XYZ file of C-alpha atoms in Angstrom:
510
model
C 40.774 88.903 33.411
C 39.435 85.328 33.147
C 36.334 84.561 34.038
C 36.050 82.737 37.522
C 33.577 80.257 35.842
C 36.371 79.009 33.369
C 38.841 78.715 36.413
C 36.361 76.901 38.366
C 35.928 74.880 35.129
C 39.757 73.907 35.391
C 39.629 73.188 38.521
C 37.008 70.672 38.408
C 38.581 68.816 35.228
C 42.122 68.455 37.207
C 40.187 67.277 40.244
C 38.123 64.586 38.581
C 41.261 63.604 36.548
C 42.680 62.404 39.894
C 39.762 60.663 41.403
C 39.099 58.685 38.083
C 42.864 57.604 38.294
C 42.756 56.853 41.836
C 39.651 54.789 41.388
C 41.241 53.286 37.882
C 44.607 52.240 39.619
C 42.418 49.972 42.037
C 42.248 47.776 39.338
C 45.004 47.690 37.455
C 47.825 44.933 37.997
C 51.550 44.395 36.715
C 49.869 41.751 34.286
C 48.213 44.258 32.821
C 47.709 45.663 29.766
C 48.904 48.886 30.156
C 50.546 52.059 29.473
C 53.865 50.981 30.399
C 53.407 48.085 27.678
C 52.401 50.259 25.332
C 55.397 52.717 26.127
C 57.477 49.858 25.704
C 56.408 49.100 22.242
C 57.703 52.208 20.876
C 61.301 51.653 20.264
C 60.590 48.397 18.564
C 58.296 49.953 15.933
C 60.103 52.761 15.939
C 63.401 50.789 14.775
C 60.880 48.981 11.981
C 59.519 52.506 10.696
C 63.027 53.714 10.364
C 65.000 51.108 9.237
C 62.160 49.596 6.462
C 62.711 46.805 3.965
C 64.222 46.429 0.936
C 62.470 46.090 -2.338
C 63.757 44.530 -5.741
C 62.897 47.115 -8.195
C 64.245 45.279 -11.128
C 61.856 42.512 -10.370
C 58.908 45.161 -10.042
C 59.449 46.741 -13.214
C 59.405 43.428 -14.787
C 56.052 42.540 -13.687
C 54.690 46.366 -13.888
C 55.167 45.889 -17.300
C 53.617 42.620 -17.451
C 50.522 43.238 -15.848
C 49.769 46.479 -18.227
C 50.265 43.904 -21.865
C 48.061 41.131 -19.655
C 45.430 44.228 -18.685
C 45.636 45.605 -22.369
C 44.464 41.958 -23.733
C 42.311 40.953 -21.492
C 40.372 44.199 -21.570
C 40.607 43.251 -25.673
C 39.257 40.308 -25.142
C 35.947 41.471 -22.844
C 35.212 44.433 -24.890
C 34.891 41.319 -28.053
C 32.525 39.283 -25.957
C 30.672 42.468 -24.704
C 30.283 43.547 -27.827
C 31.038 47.063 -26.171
C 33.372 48.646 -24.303
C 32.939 47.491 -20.764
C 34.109 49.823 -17.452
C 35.057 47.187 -15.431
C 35.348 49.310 -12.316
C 31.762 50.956 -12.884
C 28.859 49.465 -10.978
C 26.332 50.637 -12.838
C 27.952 49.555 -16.566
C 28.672 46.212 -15.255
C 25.631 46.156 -13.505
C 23.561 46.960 -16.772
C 25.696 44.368 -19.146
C 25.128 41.405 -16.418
C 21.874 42.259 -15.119
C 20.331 43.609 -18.487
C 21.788 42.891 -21.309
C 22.486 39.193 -20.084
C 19.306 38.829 -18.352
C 21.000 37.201 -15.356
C 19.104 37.627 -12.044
C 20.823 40.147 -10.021
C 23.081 39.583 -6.447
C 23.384 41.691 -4.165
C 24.757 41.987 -0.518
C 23.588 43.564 2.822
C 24.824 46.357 4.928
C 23.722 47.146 8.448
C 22.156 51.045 8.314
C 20.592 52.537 11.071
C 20.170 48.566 13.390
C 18.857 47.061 9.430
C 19.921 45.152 6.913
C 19.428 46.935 3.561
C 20.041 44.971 0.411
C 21.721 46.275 -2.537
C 22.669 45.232 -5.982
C 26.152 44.373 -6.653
C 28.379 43.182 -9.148
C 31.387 43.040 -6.523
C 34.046 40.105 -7.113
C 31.565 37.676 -5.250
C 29.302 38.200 -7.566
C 31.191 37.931 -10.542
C 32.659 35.182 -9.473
C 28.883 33.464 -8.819
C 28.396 34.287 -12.626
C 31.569 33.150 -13.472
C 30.409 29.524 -11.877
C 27.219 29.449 -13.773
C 24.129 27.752 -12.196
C 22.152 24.836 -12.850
C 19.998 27.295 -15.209
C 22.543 29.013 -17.522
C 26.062 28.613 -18.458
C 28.496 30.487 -16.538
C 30.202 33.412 -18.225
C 33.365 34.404 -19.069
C 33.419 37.706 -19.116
C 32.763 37.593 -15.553
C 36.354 35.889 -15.059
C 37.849 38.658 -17.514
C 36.385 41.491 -15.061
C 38.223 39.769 -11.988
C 40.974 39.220 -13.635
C 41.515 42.801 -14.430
C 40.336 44.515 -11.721
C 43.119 42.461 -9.537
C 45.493 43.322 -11.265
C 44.663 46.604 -11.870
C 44.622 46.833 -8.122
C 48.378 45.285 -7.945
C 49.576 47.757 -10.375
C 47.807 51.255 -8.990
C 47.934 49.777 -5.017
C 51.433 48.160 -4.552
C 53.658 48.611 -7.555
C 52.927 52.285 -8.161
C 53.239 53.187 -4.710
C 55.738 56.140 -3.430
C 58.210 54.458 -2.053
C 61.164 56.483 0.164
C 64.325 58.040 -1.738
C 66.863 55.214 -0.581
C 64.774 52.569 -2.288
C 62.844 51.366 0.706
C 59.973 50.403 1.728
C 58.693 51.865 5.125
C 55.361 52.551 7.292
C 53.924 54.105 10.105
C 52.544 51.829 12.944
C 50.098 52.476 15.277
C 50.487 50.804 18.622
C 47.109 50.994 19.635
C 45.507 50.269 16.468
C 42.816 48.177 16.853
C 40.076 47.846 20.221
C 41.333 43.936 20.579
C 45.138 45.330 20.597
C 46.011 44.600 16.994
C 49.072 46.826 15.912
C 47.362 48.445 12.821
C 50.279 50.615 10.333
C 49.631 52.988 7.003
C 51.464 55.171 5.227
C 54.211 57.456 6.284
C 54.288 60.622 7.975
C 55.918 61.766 4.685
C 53.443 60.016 2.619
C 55.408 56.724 1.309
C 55.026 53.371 1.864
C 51.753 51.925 3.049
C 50.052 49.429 5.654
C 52.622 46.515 5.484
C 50.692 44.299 7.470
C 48.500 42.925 4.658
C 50.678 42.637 1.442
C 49.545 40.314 -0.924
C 51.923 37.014 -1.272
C 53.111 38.203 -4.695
C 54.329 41.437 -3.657
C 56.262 39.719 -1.047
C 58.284 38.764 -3.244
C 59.827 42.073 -3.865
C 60.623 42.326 -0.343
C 64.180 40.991 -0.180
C 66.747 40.730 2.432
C 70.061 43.541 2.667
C 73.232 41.952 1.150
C 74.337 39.633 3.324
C 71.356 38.674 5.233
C 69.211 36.212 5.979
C 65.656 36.657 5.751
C 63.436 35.363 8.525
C 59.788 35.101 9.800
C 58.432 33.635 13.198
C 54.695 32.726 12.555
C 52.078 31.739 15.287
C 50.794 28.305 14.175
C 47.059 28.807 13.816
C 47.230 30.810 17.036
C 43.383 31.273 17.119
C 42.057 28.057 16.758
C 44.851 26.839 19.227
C 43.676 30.050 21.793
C 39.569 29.165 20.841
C 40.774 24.924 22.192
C 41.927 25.938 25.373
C 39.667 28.632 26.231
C 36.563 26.815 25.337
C 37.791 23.276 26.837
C 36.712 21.078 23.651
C 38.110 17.921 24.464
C 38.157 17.019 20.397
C 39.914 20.349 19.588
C 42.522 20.160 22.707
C 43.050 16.653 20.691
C 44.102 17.775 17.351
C 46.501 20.495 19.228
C 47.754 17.916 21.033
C 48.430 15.230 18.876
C 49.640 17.238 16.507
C 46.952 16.552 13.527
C 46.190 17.912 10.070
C 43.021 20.025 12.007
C 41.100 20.893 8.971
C 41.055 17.328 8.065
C 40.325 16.259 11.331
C 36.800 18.302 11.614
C 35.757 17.323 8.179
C 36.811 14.005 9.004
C 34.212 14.090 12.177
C 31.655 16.310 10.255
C 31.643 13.661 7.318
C 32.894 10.685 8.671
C 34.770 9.472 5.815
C 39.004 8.491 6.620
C 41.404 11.574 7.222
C 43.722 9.496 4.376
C 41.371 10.178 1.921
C 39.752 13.272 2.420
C 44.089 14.481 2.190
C 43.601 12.584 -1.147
C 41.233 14.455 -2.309
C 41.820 17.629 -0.924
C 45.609 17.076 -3.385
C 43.931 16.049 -6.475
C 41.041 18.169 -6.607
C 42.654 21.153 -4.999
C 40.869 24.594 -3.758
C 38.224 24.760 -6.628
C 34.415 26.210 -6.058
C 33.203 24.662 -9.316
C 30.922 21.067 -8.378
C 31.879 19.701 -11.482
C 35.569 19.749 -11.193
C 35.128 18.452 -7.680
C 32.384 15.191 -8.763
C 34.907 14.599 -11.340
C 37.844 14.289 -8.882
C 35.748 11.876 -6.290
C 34.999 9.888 -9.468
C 38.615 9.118 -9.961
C 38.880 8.515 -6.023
C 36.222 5.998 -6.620
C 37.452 4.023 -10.292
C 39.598 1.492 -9.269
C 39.173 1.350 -5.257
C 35.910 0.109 -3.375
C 37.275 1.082 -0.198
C 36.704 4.618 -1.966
C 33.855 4.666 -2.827
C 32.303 2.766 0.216
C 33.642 5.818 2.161
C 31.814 7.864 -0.090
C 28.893 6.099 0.306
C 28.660 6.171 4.216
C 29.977 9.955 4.754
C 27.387 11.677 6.757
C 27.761 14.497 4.611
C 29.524 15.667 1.570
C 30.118 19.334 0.188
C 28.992 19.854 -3.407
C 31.522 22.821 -4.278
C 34.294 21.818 -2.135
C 36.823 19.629 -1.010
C 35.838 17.673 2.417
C 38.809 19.013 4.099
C 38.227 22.812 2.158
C 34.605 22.572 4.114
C 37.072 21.866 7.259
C 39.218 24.498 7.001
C 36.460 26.841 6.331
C 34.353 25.902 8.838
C 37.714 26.669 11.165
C 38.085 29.854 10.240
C 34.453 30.995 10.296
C 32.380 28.819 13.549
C 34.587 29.625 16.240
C 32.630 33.137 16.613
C 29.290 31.664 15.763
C 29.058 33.167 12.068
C 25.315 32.393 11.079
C 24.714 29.805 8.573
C 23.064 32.522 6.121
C 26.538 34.499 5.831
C 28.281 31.354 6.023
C 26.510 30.470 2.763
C 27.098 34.115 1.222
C 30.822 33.896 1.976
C 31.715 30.258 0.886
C 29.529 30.029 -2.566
C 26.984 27.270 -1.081
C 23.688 25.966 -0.978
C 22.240 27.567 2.678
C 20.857 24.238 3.015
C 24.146 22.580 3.121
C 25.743 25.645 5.093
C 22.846 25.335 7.700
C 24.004 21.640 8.244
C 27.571 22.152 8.838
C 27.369 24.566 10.876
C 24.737 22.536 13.031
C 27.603 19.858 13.069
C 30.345 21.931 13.969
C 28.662 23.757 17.068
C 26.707 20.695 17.955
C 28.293 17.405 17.006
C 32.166 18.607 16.464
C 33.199 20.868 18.943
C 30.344 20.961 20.982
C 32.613 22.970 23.528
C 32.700 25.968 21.395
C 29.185 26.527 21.948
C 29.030 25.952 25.509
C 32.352 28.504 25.743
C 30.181 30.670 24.071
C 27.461 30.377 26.572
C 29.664 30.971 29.439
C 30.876 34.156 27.470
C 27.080 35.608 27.953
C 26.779 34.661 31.514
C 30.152 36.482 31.854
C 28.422 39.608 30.181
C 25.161 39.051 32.285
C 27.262 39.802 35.429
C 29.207 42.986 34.344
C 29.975 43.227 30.533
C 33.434 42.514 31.240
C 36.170 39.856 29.428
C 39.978 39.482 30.756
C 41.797 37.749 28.394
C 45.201 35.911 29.016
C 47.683 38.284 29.901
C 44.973 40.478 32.553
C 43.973 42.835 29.262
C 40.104 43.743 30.352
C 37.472 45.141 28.057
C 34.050 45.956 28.667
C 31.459 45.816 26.032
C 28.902 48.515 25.902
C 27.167 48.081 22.656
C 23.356 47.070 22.203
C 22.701 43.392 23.468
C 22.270 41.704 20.616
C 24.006 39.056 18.606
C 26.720 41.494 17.256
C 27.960 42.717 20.627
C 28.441 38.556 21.391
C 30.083 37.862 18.339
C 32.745 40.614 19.717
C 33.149 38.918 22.642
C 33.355 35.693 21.418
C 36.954 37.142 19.420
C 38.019 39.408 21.993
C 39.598 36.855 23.816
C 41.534 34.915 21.293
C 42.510 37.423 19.120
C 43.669 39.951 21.935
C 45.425 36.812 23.583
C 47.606 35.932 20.154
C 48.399 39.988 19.860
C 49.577 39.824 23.017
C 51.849 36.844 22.880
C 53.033 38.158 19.469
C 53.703 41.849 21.089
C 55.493 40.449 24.353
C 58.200 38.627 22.059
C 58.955 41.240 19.971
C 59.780 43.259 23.244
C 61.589 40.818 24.913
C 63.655 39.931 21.692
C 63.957 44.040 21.260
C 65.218 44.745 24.484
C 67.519 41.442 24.736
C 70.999 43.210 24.584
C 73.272 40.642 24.441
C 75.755 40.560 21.729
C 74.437 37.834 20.095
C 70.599 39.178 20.049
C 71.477 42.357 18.651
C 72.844 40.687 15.497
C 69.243 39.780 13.882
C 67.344 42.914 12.860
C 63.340 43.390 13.084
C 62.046 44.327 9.991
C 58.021 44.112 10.361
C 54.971 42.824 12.600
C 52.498 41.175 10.543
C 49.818 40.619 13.140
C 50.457 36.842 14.018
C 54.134 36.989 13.107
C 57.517 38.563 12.747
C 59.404 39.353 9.935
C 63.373 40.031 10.265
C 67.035 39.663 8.902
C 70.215 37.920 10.448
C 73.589 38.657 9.069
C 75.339 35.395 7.455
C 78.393 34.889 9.130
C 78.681 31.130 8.636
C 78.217 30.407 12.111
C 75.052 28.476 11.763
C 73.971 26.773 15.300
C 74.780 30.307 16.774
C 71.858 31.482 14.192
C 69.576 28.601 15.269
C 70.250 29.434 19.251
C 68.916 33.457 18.599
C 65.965 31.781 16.158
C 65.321 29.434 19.072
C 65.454 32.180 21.333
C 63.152 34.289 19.994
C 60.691 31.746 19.505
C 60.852 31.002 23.542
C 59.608 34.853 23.773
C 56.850 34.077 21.393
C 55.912 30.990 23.075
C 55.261 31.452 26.409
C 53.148 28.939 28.982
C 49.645 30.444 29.011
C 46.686 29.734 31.769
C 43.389 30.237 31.295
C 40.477 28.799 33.313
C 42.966 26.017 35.208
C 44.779 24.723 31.811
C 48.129 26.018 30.815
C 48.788 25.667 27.413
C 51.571 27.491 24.720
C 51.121 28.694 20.941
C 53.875 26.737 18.569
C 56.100 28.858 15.885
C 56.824 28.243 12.536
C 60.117 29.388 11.345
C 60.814 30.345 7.598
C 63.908 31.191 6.134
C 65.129 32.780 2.683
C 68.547 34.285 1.269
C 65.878 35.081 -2.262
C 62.587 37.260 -0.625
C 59.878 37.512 1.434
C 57.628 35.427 -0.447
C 59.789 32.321 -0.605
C 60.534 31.246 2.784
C 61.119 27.229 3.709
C 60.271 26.234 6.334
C 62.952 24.492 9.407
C 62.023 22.900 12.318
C 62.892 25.604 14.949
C 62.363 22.552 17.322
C 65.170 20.637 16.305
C 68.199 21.026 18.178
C 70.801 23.394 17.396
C 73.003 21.740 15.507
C 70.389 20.177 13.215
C 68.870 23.438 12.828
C 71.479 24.840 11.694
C 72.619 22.492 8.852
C 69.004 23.195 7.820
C 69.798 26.599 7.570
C 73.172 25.927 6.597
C 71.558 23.649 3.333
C 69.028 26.306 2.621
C 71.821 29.264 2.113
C 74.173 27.048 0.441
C 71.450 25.268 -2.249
């Protein structure tokens, strides 16, 4: 006989079940995110995990066997300037051959233990590529470029190209809807064990993934979703600008950071390209500056110029990394720079640039003050319960972005899912890749039909947001391939449908 105790138990945990989702239900709205939503994202991902992608094993084999001949010699040629045999994916021997034998003063990187910062010594690829740079004191070495070189592609060959992949030749995964705490969709292997997370495959290995015979491959990207979500939420009048008008916006902040003409700082940004090393790029102003004194007076008056970088690079990175207040110490770490010159940009960008940003991020902490609560776009609520401390606000400051763009992102794909009208049922969903999604439409020559279902879809991924009084939307991008993955052009999914369709039309047809 049980125990009255363990009935009483029961009967307490049923009870309280109730009250909590009486008291929960006060609070909840249709615009919420919810458990219906959730519910609703099941037959979508399950139709992905089931029906998978194709992969070009041909091609795979090809560059399997390319990789292990480029591995062999390469591993050749650093054991010959080693002088040794050298375990490129051992710490400790790398460690001892850089940091000993070499003499070279050691780097190392931080991880939070117990609420500190404890340093360590690393020879990670950020530090080989440091020693790969060189310094004003020494050379940089080579061998450092040898270890990167085959540790990525070691990583290709054991990671992606080795992988189990299902017995009909596809490639599948398992997604999670409720992946992430901001909402993100994370995915992983199988249940079976093929296949793996498909939602951060390198661009090379995209090409592998190729549409079914027949088909049209297809992806529906969110334009720089969180910089457009971060303009509107925070108000900056000079960020609502560059959405707005439609500019280049990584040459627009360097452009205000520096000063110096959006024409040229494109200029540069083509010639000298993405390079770290501050030689390449002093050589590249220097041919900027032979031949044209409007050049080089724009040099001369720029507020400030980055020594390792392109003017727009220091744009764009500043983009990716300021909106949630990333210090100027880690912002240093993270782009290879002086923390001098990474103290001042960042001072510029919060201060000077977007000056909005920072004030949104003030408002953010007042918003915490009252009850620790954030409500993004579509009514999604989370409360923040960590430690008050700059780490809990740095959540907060992405909650609402990110968890606004996985929303928008989510709400298409259902809409487009459950749209059963003949012609929405042709295209097929293949994948959701965080800020886009990835699919196949059968070619049936009928080309402005195509464009209306592309256009379609994109009006469920682009819906009119408000947010603190302002309505704003999110634009696509629509690439299109008959080849792979990989190799999508882009079409203007704003043009009408007949246009867009002979630009589909001249894409299948080249």
């Amino acid at each position: 006989m049980l125990d009255e105790s363990v009935l009483i138990y029961n009967g307490y945990d049923v009870a309280n079940t109730l009250q909590c989702k009486e008291e929960i239900w006060k609070v909840t709205k249709d615009s919420a995110y919810t458990y219906d939503f959730t519910m609703r994202l099941l037959n979508p991902l399950m139709y992905m995990m089931t029906r998978g992608v194709k992969v070009d094993f041909k091609k795979l084999d090809i560059l399997r066997k390319s990789l292990h001949e480029q591995i062999d010699r390469k591993q050749l040629r650093l054991n010959e300037l080693c002088g040794r045999e050298l375990n490129v994916n051992s710490p400790k021997d790398c460690q001892t051959y850089f940091y000993v034998e070499k003499n070279i003063p050691p780097y190392y990187n931080s991880k939070r233990v117990g609420g500190q910062y404890k340093k360590s010594v690393t020879t990670d690829d950020k530090a080989m590529q440091r020693i790969a740079r060189g310094t004003a004191a020494r050379k940089g070495l080579y061998e450092a470029t040898l270890v990167q070189d085959i540790r990525g592609m070691r990583k290709m060959v054991g990671t992606y190209l080795d992988m189990e992949y299902d017995k009909d030749g596809r490639l599948r995964c398992s997604y999670n809807p409720r992946g992430t705490k901001f909402g993100r969709l994370s995915s992983s292997k199988t249940i079976f064990g093929t296949g793996m997370n498909m939602q951060n495959l390198p661009l090379e290995f995209k090409g592998f993934i190729v549409p079914d015979p027949g088909n049209l491959m297809w992806e529906i990207d969110k334009k720089g979703a969180e910089w457009v979500a971060v303009a509107y939420l925070s108000g900056d009048a000079n960020m609502i600008k560059v959405v707005e008008e439609g500019l280049d916006p990584h040459a627009y902040t360097a452009h205000l950071m520096t000063g110096v003409p959006i024409e040229l700082i494109q200029e540069e940004d083509a010639i000298i390209g993405h390079t770290n090393d501050p030689n390449l790029v002093s050589q590249g102003r220097a041919k900027l500056i032979k031949g044209s004194l409007a050049n080089q007076h724009a040099y001369e008056q720029a507020v400030f110029l980055p020594r390792t970088m392109t003017i727009r690079q220091c744009g764009k990175k500043s983009n990716h990394g300021l909106n949630y207040d990333e210090g100027y110490k880690m912002f240093a770490l993270i782009n290879e720079m002086l923390e001098g010159d990474a103290k001042r940009i960042c001072h510029m960008y919060k201060h000077i640039v977007y000056p909005g940003v920072n004030l949104w991020h003030k408002s953010i902490q007042d918003k915490l003050q009252q009850d620790r609560t954030l409500t993004n776009c579509f009514g999604r609520s989370m409360r923040f319960l960590g430690r008050w401390e700059e780490k809990l606000f740095k959540e907060a400051y992405a909650f609402l972005p990110q968890s606004t763009v996985v929303d928008i992102v989510n709400t298409g794909m259902e809409k487009f899912y459950y749209d059963r009208r003949p012609d929405m049922c042709a295209p097929e969903l293949l994948a959701q890749v965080h800020d886009s999604l990835l699919g196949q439409s059968p070619l049936d020559g009928d080309y402005a039909k195509m464009a209306r279902v592309f256009k379609t879809i994109g009006d469920y991924m682009e819906p009119t947001i408000e947010y603190g009084g302002r309505e704003f939307t999110i634009q696509n991008e629509l690439k299109v391939s008959t080849d792979n993955w990989r190799d999508g052009v882009e079409v203007d999914i704003y043009a009408g449908d007949e246009e867009l369709g002979r630009q589909i039309q001249n894409i299948v047809e080249k």
